[in-house]
PDB file of C-alpha atoms in Angstrom:
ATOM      1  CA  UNK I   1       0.000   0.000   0.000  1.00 77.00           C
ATOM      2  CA  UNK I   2       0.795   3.305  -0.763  1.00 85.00           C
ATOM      3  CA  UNK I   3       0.104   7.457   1.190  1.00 90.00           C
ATOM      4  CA  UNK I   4       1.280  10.288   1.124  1.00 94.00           C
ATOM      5  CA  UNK I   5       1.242  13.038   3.824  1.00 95.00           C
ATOM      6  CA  UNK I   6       1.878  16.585   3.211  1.00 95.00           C
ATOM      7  CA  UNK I   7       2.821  18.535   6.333  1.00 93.00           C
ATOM      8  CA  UNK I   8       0.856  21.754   6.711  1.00 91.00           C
ATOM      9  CA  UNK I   9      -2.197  22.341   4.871  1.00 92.00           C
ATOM     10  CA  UNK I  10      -1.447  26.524   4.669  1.00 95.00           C
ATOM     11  CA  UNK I  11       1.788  27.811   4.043  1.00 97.00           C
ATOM     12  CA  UNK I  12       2.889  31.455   4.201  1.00 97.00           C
ATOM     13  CA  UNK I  13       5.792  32.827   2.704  1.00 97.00           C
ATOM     14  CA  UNK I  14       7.006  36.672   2.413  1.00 97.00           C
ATOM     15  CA  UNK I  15       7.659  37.260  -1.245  1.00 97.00           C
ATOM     16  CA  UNK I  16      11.338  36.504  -2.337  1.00 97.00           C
ATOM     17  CA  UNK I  17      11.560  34.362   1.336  1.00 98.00           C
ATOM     18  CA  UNK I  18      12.245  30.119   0.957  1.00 98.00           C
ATOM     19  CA  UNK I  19       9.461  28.310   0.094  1.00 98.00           C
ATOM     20  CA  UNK I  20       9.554  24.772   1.131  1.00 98.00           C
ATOM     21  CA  UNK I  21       6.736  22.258   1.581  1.00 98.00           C
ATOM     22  CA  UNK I  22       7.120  18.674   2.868  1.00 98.00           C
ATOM     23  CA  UNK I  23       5.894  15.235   1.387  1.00 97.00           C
ATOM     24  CA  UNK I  24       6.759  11.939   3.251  1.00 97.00           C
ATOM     25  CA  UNK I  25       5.376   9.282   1.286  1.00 95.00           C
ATOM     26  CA  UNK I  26       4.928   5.279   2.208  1.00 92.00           C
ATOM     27  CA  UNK I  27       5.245   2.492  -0.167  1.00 87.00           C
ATOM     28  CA  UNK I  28       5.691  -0.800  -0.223  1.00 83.00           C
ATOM     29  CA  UNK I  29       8.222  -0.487  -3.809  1.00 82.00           C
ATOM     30  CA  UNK I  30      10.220   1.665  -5.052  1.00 84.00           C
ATOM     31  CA  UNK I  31       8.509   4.600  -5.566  1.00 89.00           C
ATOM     32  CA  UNK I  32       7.589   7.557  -7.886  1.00 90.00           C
ATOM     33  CA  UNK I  33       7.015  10.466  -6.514  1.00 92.00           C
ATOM     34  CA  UNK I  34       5.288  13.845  -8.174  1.00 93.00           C
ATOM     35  CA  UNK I  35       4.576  17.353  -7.275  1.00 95.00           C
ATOM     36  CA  UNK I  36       1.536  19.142  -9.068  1.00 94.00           C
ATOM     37  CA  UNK I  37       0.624  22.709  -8.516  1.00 95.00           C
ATOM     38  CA  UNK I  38      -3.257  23.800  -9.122  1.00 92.00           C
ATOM     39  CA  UNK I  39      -4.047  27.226  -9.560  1.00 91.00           C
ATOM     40  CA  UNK I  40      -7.594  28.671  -8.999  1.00 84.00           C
ATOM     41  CA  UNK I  41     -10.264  27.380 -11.115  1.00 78.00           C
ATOM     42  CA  UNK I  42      -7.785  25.560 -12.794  1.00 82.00           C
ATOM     43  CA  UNK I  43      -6.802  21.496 -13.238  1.00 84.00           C
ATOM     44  CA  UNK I  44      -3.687  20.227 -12.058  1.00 89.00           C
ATOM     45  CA  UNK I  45      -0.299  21.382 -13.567  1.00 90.00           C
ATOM     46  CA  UNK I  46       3.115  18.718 -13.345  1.00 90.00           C
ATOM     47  CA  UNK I  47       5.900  20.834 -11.680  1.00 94.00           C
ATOM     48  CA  UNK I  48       8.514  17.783 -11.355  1.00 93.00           C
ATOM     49  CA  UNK I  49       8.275  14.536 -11.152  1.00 91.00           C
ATOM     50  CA  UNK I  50      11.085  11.414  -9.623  1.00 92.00           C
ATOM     51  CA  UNK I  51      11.311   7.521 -11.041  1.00 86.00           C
ATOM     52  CA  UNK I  52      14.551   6.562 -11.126  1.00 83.00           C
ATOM     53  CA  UNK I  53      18.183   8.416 -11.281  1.00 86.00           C
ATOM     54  CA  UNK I  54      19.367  11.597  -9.753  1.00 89.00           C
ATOM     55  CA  UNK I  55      17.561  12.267  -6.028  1.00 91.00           C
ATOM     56  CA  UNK I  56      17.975  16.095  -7.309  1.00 95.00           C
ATOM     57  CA  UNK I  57      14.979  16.679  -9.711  1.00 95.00           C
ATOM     58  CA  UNK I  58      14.411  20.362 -10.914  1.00 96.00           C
ATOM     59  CA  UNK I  59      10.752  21.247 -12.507  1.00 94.00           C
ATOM     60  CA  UNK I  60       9.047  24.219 -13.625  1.00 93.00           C
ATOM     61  CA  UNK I  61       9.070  27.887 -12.274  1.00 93.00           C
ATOM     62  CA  UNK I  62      12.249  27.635 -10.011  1.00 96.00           C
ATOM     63  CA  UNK I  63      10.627  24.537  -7.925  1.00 97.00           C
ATOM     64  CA  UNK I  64      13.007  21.877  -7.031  1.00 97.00           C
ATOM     65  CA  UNK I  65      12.597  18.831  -5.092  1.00 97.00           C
ATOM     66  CA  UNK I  66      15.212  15.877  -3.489  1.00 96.00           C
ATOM     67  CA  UNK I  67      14.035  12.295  -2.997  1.00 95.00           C
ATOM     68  CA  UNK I  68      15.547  11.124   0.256  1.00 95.00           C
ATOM     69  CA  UNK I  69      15.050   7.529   0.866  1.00 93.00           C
ATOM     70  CA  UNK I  70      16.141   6.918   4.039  1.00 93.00           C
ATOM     71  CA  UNK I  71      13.819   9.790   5.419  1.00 95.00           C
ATOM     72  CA  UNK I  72      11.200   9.122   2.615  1.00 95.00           C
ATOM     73  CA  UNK I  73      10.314  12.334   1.535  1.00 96.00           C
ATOM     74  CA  UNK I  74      10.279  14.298  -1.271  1.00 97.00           C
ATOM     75  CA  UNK I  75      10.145  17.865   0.061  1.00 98.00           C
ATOM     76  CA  UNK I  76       9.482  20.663  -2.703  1.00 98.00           C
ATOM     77  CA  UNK I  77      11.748  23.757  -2.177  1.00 98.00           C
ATOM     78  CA  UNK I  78      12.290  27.212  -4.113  1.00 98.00           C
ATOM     79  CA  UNK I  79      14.813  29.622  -3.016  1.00 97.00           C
ATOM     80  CA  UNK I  80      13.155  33.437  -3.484  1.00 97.00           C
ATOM     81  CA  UNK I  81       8.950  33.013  -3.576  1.00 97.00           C
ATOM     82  CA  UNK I  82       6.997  34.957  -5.961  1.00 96.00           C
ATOM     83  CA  UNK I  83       3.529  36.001  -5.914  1.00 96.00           C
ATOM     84  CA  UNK I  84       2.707  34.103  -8.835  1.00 95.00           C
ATOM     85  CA  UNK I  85       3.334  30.811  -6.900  1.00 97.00           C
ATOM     86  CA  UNK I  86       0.344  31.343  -4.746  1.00 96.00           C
ATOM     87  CA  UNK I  87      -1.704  28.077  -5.672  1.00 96.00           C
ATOM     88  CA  UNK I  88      -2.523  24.892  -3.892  1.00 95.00           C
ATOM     89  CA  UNK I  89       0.526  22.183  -3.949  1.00 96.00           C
ATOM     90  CA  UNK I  90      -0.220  18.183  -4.151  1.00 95.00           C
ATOM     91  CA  UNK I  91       2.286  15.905  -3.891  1.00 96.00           C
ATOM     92  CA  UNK I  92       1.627  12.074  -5.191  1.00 93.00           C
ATOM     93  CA  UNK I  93       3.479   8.826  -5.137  1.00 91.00           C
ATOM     94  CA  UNK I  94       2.732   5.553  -7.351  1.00 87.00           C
ATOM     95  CA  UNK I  95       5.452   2.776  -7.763  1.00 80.00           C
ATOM     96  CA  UNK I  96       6.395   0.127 -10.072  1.00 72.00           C
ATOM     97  CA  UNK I  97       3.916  -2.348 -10.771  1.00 70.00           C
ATOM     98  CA  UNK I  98       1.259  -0.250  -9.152  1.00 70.00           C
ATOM     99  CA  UNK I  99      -0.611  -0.144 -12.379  1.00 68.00           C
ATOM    100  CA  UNK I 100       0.362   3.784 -12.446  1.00 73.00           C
ATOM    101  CA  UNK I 101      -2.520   4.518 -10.227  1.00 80.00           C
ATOM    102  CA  UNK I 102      -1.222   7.955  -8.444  1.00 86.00           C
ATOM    103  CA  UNK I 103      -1.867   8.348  -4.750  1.00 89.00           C
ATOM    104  CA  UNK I 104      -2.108  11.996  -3.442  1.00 92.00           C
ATOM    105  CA  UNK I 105      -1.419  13.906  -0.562  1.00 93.00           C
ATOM    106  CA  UNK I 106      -4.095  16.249   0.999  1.00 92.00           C
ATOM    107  CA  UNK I 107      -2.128  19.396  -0.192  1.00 94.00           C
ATOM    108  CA  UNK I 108      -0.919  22.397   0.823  1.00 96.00           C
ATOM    109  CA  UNK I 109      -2.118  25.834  -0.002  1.00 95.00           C
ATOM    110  CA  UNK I 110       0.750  28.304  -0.714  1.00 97.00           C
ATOM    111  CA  UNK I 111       0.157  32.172   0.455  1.00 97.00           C
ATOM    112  CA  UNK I 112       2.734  34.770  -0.882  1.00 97.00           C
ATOM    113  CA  UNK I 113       2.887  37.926   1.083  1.00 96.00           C
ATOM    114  CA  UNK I 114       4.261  41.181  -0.480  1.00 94.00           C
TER     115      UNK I 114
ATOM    116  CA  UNK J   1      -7.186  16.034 -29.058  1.00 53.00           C
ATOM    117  CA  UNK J   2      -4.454  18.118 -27.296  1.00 74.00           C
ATOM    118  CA  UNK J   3      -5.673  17.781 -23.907  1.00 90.00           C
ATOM    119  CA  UNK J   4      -7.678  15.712 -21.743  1.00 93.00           C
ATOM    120  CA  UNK J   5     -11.173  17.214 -22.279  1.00 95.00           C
ATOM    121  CA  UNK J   6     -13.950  17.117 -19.257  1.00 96.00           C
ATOM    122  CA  UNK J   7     -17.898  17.761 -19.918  1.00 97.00           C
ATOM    123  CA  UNK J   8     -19.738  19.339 -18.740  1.00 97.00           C
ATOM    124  CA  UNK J   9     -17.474  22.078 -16.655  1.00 95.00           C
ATOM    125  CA  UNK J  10     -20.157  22.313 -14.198  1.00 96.00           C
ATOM    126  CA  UNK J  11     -23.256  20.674 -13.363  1.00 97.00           C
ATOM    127  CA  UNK J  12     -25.997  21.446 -10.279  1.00 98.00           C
ATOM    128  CA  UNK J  13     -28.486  18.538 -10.045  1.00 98.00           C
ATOM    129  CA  UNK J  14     -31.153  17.560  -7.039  1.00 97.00           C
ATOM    130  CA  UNK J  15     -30.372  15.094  -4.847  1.00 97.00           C
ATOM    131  CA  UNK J  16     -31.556  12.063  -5.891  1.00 98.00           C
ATOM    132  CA  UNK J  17     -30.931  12.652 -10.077  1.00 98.00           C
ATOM    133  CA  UNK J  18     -28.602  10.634 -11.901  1.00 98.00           C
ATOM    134  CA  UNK J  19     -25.635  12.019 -13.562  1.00 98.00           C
ATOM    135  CA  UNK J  20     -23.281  11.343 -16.290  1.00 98.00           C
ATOM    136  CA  UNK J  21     -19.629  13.134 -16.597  1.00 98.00           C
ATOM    137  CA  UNK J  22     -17.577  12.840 -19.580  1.00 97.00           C
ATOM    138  CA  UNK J  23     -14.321  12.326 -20.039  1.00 97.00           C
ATOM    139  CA  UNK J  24     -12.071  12.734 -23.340  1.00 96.00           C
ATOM    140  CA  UNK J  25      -8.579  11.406 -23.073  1.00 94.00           C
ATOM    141  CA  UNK J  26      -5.342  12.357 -25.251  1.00 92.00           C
ATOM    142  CA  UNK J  27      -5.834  10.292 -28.480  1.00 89.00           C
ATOM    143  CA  UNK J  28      -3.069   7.304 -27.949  1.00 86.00           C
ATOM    144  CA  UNK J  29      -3.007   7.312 -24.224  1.00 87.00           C
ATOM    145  CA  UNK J  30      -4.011   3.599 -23.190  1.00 86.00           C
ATOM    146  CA  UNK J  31      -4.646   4.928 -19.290  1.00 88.00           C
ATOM    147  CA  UNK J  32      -7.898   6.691 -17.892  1.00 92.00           C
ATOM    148  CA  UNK J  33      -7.875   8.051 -14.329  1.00 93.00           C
ATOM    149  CA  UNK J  34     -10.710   9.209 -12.662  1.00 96.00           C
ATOM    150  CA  UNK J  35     -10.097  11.394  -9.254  1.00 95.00           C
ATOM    151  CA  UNK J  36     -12.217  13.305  -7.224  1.00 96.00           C
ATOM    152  CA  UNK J  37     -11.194  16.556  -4.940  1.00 93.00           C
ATOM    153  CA  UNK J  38     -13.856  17.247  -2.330  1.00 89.00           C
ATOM    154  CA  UNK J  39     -13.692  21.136  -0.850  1.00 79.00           C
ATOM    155  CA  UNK J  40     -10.371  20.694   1.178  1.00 70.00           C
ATOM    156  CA  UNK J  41      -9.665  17.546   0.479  1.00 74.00           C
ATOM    157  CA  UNK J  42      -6.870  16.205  -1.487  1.00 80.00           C
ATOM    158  CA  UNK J  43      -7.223  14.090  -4.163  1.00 89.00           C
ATOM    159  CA  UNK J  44      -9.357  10.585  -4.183  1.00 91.00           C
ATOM    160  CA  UNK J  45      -8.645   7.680  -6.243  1.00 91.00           C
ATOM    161  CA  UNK J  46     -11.852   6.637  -8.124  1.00 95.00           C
ATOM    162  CA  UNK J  47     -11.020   3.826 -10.874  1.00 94.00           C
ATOM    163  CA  UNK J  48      -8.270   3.379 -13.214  1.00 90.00           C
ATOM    164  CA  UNK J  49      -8.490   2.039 -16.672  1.00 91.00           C
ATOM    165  CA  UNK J  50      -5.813  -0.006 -19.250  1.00 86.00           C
ATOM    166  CA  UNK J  51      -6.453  -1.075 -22.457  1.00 83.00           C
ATOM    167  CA  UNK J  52      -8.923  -3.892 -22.804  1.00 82.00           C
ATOM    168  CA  UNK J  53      -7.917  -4.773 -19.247  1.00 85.00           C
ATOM    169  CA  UNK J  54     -10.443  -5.125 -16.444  1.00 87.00           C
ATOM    170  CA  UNK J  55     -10.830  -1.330 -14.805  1.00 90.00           C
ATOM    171  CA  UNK J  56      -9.323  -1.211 -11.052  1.00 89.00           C
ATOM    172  CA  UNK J  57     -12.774  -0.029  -9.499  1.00 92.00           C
ATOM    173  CA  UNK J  58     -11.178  -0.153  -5.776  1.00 90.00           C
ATOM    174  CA  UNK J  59     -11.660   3.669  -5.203  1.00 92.00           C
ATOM    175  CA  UNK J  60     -15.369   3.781  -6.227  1.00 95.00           C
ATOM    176  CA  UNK J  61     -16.969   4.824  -2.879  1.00 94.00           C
ATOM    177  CA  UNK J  62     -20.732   3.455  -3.484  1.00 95.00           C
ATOM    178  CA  UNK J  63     -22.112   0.986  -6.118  1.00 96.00           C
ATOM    179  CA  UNK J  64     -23.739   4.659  -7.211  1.00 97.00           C
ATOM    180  CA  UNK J  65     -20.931   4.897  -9.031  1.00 98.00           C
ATOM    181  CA  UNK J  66     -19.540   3.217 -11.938  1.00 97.00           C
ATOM    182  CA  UNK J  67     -17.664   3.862 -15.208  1.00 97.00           C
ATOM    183  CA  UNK J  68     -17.217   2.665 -18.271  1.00 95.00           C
ATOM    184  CA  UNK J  69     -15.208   3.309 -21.289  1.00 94.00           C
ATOM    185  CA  UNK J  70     -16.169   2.773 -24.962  1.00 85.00           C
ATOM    186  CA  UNK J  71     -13.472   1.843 -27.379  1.00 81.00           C
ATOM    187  CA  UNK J  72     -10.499   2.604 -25.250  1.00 77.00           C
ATOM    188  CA  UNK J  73     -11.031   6.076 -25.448  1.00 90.00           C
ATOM    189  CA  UNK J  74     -13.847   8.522 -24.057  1.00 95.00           C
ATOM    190  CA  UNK J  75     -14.878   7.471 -20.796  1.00 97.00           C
ATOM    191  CA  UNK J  76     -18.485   8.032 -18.917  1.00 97.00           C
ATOM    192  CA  UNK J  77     -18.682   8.614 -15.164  1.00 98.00           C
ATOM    193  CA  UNK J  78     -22.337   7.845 -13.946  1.00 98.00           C
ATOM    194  CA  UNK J  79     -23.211   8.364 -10.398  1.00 98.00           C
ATOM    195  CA  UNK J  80     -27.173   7.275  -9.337  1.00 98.00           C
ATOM    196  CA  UNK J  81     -29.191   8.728  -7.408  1.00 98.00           C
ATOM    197  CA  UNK J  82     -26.528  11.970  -6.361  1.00 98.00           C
ATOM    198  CA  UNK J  83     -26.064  13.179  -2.070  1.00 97.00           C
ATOM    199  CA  UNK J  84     -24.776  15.967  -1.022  1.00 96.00           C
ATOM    200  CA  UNK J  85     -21.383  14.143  -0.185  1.00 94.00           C
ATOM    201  CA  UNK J  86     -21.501  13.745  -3.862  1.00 96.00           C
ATOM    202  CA  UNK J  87     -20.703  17.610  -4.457  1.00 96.00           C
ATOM    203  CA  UNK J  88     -16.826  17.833  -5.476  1.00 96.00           C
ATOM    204  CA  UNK J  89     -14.975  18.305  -8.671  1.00 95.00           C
ATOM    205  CA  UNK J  90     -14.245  14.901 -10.469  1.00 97.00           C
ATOM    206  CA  UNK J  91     -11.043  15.002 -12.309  1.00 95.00           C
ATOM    207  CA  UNK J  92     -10.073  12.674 -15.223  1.00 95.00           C
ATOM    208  CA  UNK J  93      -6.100  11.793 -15.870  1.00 93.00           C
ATOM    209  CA  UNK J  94      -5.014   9.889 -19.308  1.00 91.00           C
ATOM    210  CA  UNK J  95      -1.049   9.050 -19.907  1.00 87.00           C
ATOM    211  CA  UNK J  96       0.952   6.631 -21.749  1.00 81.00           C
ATOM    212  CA  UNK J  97       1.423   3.300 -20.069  1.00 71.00           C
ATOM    213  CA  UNK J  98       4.761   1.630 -20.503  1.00 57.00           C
ATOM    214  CA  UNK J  99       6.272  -1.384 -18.415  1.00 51.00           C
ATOM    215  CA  UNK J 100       5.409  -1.584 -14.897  1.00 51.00           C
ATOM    216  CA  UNK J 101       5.874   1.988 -14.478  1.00 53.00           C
ATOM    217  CA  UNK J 102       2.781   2.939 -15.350  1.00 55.00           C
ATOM    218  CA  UNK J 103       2.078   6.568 -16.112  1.00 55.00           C
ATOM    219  CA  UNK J 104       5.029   7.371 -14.538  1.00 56.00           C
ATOM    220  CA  UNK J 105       7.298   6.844 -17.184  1.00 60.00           C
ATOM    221  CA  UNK J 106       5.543   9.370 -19.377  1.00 60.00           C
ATOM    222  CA  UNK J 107       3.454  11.628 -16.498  1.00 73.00           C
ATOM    223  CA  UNK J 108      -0.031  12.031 -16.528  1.00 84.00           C
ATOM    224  CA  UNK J 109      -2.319  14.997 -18.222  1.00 88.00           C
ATOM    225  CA  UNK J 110      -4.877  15.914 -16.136  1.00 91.00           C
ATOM    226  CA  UNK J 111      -8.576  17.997 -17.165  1.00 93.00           C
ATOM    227  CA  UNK J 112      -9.889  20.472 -15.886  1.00 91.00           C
ATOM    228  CA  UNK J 113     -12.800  18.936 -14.134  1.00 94.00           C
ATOM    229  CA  UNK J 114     -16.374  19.141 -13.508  1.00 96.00           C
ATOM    230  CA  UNK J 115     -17.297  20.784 -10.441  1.00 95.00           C
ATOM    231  CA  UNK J 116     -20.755  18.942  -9.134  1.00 97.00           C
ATOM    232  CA  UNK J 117     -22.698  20.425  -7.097  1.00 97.00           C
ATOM    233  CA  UNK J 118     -26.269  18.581  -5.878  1.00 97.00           C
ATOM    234  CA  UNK J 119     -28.727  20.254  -3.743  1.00 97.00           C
TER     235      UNK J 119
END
């Protein structure tokens, strides 16, 4: 079986401050993990994704994640926020032989104050 | 098409009304995903469909729902007699399946949705 859990449902960063939100995932095989970002009124965007190879995996708009195994997690970090990133963040894992069926986190809403 | 198209975008119904959302994958992708977000909630598993393979209906939360899809592409979500609980936006995923990997290898596209609201 497979979960995810996203730590903090609100976030709230200062514009051009660190924005990092946390994913520790559980599964029973080696995993893939994602991070999608959903913007108002809008469906779900793919801002990086990890299957296999470098634990360093760099996505979309500055956002930039590390797969650590032995603390499984997959936290989602960009160094200077900008008001743009204000959205709601899901992280999701699936694994091999899972039939790609992606499991998600409850997400985490991202606030960018000016 | 170039995206994964959802109909309708919105639908209000009474309680008790049946309803049917549509679902129009990427033309080629073999995988159909059906999720649901409730308000605040994170994303739930519905079913999960692969080729002429039997669907994966483990995340259907009632026998009010069920799902088919016709000719491995456009897929119909049908929920009977609609609750309350029922009100949430029901997403719809297609990707290319490879290997065991699943949709991983190639990610997932997701649709809009269609936010349902029954009162």
């Amino acid at each position: 079986a497979q979960s995810v859990t996203q730590l903090g449902s609100h976030v709230s960063v200062s514009e051009g401050a660190l924005v990092l939100l946390r994913c520790n995932y559980s599964s029973s095989v080696p995993p893939y993990l994602f991070w999608y970002v959903q913007y108002p009124n809008q469906g779900l965007q793919l801002l990086l994704k990890y299957t296999t190879g470098a634990t360093l995996v760099k996505g979309i708009n500055g956002f930039e994640a590390e797969f650590k195994k032995s603390e499984t997690s997959f936290h989602l970090t960009k160094p200077s926020a900008h008001m743009s990133d204000a959205a709601e963040y899901f992280c999701a894992v699936t694994g091999y032989n899972q039939g790609g069926k992606l499991i998600f986190g409850q997400g985490t809403e991202l606030s960018v104050k000016p | 098409g170039a995206g994964v198209s959802q109909s309708p975008s919105n639908k209000v119904t009474e309680k008790g009304k049946d309803v049917e959302l549509r679902c129009d994958p990427i033309s080629g992708h073999t995988a159909l995903y059906w999720y649901r977000q409730s308000l605040g909630q994170g994303l739930e598993f519905l079913i999960y469909f692969q080729g002429n393979s039997a669907p994966d209906k483990s995340g259907l939360p009632s026998d009010r729902f069920s799902a088919e899809r016709t000719g491995g592409s456009v897929s119909t979500l049908t929920i009977q007699r609609t609750q309350q609980e029922d009100s949430a936006v029901y997403l719809c995923a297609s990707s290319l399946v490879r290997g065991q990997g699943g949709g991983a290898n190639y990610g997932y596209t997701f649709g809009s949705g269609t936010r349902l609201t029954v009162v």
